[in-house]
Short mmCIF file of C-alpha atoms (C1' of nucleotides) in Angstrom, two decimals:
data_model
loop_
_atom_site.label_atom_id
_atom_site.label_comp_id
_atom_site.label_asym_id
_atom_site.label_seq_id
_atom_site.Cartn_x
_atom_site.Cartn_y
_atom_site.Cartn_z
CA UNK A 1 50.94 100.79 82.02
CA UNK A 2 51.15 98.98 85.06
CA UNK A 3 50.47 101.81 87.79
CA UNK A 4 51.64 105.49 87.69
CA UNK A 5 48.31 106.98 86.53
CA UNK A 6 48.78 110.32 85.77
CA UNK A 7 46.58 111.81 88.20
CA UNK A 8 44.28 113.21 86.00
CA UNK A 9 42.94 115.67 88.78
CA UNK A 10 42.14 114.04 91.58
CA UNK A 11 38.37 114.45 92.69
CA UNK A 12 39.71 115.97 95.92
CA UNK A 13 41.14 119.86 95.22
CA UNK A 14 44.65 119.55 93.51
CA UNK A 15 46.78 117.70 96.22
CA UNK A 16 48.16 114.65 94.87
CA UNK A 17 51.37 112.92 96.41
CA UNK A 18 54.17 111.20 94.31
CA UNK A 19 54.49 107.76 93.81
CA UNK A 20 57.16 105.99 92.72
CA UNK A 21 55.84 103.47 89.63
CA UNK A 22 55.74 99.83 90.16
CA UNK A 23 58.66 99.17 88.38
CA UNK A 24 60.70 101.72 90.35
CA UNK A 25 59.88 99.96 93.62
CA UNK A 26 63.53 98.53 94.83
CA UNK A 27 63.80 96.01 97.41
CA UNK A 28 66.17 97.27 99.33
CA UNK A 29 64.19 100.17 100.35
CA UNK A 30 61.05 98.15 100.75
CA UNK A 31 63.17 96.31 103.51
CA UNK A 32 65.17 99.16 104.87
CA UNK A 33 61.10 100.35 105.58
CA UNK A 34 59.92 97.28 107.01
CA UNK A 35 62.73 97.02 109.20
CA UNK A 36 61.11 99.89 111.49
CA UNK A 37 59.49 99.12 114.05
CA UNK A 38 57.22 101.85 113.79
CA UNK A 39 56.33 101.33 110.31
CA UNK A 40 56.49 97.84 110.12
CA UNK A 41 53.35 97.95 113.00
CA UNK A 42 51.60 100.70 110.70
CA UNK A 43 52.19 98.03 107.69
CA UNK A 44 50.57 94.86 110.01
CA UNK A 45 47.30 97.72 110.84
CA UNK A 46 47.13 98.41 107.40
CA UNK A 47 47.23 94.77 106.30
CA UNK A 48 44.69 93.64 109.05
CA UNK A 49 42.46 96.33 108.72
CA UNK A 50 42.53 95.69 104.44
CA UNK A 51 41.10 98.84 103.66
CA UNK A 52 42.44 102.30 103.73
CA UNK A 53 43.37 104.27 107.04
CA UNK A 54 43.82 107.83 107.87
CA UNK A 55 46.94 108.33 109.78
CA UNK A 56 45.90 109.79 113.01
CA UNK A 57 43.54 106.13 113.27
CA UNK A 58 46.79 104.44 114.10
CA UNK A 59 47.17 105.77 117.83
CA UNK A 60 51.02 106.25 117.21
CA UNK A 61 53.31 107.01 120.22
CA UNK A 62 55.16 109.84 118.43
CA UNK A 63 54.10 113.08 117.38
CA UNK A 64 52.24 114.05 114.02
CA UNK A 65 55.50 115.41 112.61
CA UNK A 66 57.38 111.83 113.42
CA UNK A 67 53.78 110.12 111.64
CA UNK A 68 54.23 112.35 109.09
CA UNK A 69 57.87 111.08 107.92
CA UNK A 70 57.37 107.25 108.34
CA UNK A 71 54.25 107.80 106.02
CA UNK A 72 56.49 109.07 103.89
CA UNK A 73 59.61 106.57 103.91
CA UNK A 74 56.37 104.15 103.01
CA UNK A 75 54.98 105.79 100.44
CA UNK A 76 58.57 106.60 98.53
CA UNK A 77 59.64 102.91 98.75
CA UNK A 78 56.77 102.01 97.20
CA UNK A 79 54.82 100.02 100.09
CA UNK A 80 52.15 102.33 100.86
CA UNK A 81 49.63 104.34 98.63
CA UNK A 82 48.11 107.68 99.85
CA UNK A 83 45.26 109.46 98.71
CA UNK A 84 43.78 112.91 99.79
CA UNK A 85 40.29 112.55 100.68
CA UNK A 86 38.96 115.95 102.34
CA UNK A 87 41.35 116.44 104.92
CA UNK A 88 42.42 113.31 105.82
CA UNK A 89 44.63 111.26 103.79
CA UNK A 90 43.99 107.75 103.49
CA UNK A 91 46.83 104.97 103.29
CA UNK A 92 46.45 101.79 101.71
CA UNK A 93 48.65 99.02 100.71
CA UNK A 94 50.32 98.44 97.39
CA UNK A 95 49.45 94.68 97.76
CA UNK A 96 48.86 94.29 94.29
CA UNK A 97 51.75 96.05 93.22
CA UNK A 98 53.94 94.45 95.55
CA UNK A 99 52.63 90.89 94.95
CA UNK A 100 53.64 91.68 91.07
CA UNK A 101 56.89 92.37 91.71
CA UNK A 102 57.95 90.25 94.38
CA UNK A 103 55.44 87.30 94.90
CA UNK A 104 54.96 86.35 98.09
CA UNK A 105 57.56 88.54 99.71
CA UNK A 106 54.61 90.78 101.24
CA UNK A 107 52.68 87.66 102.92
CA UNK A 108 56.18 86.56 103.77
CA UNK A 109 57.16 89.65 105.81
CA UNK A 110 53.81 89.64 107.44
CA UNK A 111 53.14 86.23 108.45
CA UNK A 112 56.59 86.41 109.80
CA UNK A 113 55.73 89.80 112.01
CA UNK A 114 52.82 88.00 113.19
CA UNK A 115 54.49 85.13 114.09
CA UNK A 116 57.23 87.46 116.09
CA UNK A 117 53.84 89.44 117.74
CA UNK A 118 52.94 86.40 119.16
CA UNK A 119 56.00 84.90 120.26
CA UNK A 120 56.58 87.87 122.32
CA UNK A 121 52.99 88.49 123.73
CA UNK A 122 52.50 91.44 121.43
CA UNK A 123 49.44 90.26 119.09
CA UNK B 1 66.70 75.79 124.13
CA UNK B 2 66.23 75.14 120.76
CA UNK B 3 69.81 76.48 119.55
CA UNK B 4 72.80 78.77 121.43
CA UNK B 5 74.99 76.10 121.69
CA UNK B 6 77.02 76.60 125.06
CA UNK B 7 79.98 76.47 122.70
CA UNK B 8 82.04 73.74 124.30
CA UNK B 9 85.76 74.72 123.22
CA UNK B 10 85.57 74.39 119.35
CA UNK B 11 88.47 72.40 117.47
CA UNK B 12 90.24 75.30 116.23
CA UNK B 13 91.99 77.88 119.36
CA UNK B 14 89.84 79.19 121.59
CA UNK B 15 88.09 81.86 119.13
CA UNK B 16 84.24 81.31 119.64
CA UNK B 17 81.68 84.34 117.95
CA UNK B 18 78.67 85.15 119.62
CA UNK B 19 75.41 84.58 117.97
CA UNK B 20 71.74 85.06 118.93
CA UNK B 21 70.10 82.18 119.67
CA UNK B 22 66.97 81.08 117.70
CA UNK B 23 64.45 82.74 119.73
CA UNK B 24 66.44 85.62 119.95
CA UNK B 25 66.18 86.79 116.17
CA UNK B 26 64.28 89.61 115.77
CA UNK B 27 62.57 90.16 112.47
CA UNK B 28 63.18 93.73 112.22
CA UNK B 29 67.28 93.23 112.84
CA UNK B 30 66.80 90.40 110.09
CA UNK B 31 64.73 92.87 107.13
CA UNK B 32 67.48 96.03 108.65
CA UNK B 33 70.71 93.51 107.40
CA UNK B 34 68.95 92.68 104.53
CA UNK B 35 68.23 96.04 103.59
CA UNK B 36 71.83 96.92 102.54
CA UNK B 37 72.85 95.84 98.99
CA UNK B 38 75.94 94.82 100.00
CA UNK B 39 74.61 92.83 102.50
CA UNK B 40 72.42 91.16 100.85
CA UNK B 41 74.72 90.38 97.35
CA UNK B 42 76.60 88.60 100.61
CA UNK B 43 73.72 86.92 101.54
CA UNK B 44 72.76 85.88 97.66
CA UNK B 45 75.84 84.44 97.28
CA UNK B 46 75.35 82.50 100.41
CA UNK B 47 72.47 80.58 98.94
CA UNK B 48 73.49 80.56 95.77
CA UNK B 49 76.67 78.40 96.98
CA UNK B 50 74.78 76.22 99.88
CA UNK B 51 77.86 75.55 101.62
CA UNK B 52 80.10 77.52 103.46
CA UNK B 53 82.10 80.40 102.12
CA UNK B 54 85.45 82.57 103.78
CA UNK B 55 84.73 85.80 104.06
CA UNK B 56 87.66 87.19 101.55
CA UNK B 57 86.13 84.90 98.98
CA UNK B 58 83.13 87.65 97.85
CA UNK B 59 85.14 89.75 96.09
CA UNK B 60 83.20 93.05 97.49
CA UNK B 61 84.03 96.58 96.74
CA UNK B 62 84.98 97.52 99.86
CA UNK B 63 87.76 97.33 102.69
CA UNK B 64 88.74 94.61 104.69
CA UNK B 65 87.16 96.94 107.57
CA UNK B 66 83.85 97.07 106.52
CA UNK B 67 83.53 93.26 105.26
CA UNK B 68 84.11 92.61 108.90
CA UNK B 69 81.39 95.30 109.51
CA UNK B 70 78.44 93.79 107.19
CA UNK B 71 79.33 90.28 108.28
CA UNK B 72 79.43 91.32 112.00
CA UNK B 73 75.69 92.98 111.17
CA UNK B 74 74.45 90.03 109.33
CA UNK B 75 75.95 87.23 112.58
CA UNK B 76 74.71 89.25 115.23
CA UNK B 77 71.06 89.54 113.65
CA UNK B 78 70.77 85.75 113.46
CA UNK B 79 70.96 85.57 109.25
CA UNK B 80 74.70 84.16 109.20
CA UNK B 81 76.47 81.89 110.94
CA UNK B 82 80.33 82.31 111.42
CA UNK B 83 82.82 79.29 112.65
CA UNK B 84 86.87 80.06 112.52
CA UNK B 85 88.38 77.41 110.28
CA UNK B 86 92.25 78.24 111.18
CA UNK B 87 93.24 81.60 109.96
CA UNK B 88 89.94 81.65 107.64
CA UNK B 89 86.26 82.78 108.82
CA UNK B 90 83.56 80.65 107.15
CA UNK B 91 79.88 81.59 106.81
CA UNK B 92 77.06 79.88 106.71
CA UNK B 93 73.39 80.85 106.30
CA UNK B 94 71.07 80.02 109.07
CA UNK B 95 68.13 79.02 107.01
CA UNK B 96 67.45 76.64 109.15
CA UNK B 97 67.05 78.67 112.27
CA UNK B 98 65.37 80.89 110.37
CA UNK B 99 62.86 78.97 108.09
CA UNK B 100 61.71 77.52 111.83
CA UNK B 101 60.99 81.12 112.78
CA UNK B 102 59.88 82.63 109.88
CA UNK B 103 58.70 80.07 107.22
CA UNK B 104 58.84 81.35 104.27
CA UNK B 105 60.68 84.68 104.68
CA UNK B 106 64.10 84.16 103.67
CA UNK B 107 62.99 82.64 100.78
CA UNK B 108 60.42 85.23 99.47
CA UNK B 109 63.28 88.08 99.77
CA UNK B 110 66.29 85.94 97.99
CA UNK B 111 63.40 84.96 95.14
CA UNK B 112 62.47 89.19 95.65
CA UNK B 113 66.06 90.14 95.00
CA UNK B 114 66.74 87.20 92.19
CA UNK B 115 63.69 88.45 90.14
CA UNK B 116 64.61 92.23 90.97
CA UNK B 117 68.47 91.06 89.86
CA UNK B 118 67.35 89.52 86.31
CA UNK B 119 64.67 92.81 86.02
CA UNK B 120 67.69 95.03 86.08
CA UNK B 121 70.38 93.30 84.28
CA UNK B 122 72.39 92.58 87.44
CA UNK B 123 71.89 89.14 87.76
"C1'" DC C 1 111.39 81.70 114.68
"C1'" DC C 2 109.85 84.91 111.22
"C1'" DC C 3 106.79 86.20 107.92
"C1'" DG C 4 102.66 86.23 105.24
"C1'" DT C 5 97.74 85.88 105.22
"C1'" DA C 6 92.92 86.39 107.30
"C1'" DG C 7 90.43 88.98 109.93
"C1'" DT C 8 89.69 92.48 114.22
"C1'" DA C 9 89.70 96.77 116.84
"C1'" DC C 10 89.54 101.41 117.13
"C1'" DG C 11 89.02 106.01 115.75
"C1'" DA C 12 87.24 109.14 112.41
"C1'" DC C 13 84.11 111.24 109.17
"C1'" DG C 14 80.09 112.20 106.28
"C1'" DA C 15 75.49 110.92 105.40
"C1'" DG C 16 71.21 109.51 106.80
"C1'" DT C 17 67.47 109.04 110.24
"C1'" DA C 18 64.14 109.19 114.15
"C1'" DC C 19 62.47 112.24 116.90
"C1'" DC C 20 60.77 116.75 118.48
"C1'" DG C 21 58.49 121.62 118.43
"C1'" DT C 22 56.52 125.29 116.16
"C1'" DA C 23 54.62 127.57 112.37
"C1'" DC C 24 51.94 126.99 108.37
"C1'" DG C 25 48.46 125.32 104.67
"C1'" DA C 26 44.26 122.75 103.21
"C1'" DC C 27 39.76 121.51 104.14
"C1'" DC C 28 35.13 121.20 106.39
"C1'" DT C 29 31.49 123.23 109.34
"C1'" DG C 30 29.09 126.60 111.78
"C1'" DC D 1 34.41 134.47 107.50
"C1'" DA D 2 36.08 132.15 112.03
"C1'" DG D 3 37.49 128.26 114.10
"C1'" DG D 4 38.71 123.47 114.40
"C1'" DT D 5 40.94 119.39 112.56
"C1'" DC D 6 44.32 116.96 109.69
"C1'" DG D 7 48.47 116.90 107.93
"C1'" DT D 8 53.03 119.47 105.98
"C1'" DA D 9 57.30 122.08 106.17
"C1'" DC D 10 61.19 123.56 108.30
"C1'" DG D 11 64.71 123.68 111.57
"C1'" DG D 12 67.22 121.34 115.09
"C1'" DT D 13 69.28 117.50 117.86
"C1'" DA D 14 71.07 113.17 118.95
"C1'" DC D 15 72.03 108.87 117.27
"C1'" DT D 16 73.06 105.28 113.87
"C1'" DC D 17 75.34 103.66 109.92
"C1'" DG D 18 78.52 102.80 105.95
"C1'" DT D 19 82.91 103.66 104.85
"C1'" DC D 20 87.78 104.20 105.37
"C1'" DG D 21 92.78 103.85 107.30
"C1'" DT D 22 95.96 102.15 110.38
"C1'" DA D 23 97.50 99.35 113.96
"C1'" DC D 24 96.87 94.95 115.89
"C1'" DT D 25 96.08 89.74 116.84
"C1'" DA D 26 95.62 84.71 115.41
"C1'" DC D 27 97.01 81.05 112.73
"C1'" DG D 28 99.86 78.29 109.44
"C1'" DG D 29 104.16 77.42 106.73
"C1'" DG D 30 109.03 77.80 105.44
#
DNA sequence: CCCGTAGTACGACGAGTACCGTACGACCTG
DNA sequence: CAGGTCGTACGGTACTCGTCGTACTACGGG
């Protein structure tokens, strides 16, 4: 009742990407995928930019098939939400969801990387 | 300046463990040690006691080996600190250090993994 | 001094992961 | 339909990590 619609045929063609349900999100792996550096800067864009992002806007230094995976370790742990939408797939954060299940952890996490970014001359 | 100690010959032998000072935490070696469920039922414990705790006194599931291993993980990314207290190891959290560098952090996950604890039965 | 207890060091092993390249599939546009 | 773009799948490689066992060191007590 809380998330895992269904997909009840996505407007797109038939592509739809599993998600695990809000209460299937563990914390462990939401931490074990924060704690890359990679994804933990795609997590920041995403947060800053509060809407949702294809992947290839993020200007990563590693190949699509690298993007690919951390999209992926996001989206299984439960951080990130992706959608089809023509071609592109669009990412967006599971604030809400996250915020439900562990209040304040998000914010936490993030006002702690941007703390760290500009600490070290990196925001 | 703020911490790192330049460890002055402590009262016990001569047995001193190196730990990152203050600035040097980094946030994603802090979310990586606290992405291990062992690691962070240690770290639970920790500030669930608020004092100071041996290292053979968590009753983990594991070797003597790899106690040393998580503990050695969680000193040297700046969450724990260790002192030798004659033949015995005591740890400490650093929430200190670590609510100066990231307000708000430590506390979001340990209230994250308390709520995720009662959710599943485990707490 | 000898032994027990607390923890370390080192080597090993299996699993996972971050990265790559190439080949492929899905979608839009001409 | 042809071609371009966006992303996936698969296979491979090198590295990290969690775990163990055994041998070792440091400290305290009889």
């Amino acid at each position: 009742m809380t998330t895992a619609a269904p997909a009840p045929v996505p407007a797109s063609g038939g592509r739809d990407l599993p998600h695990p349900a809000t209460g299937e999100i563990r914390l462990e792996s939401v931490l074990h995928a924060l704690s890359d550096p990679m994804r933990l800067r795609i997590v920041r864009e995403l947060a800053a930019e509060g809407d949702e992002l294809s992947c290839s806007q993020f200007g990563l230094p590693v190949t699509k098939s690298t993007t690919t995976h951390h999209f992926r370790v996001l989206r299984e742990a439960g951080v990130i939400r992706q959608v089809y939408r023509g071609t592109a797939k669009m990412n967006g954060l599971r604030k809400d969801d996250l915020d439900d299940l562990f209040p304040g952890l998000l914010d936490g996490v993030l006002a702690a990387a941007d703390r760290q970014a500009l600490r070290l001359g990196d925001g």
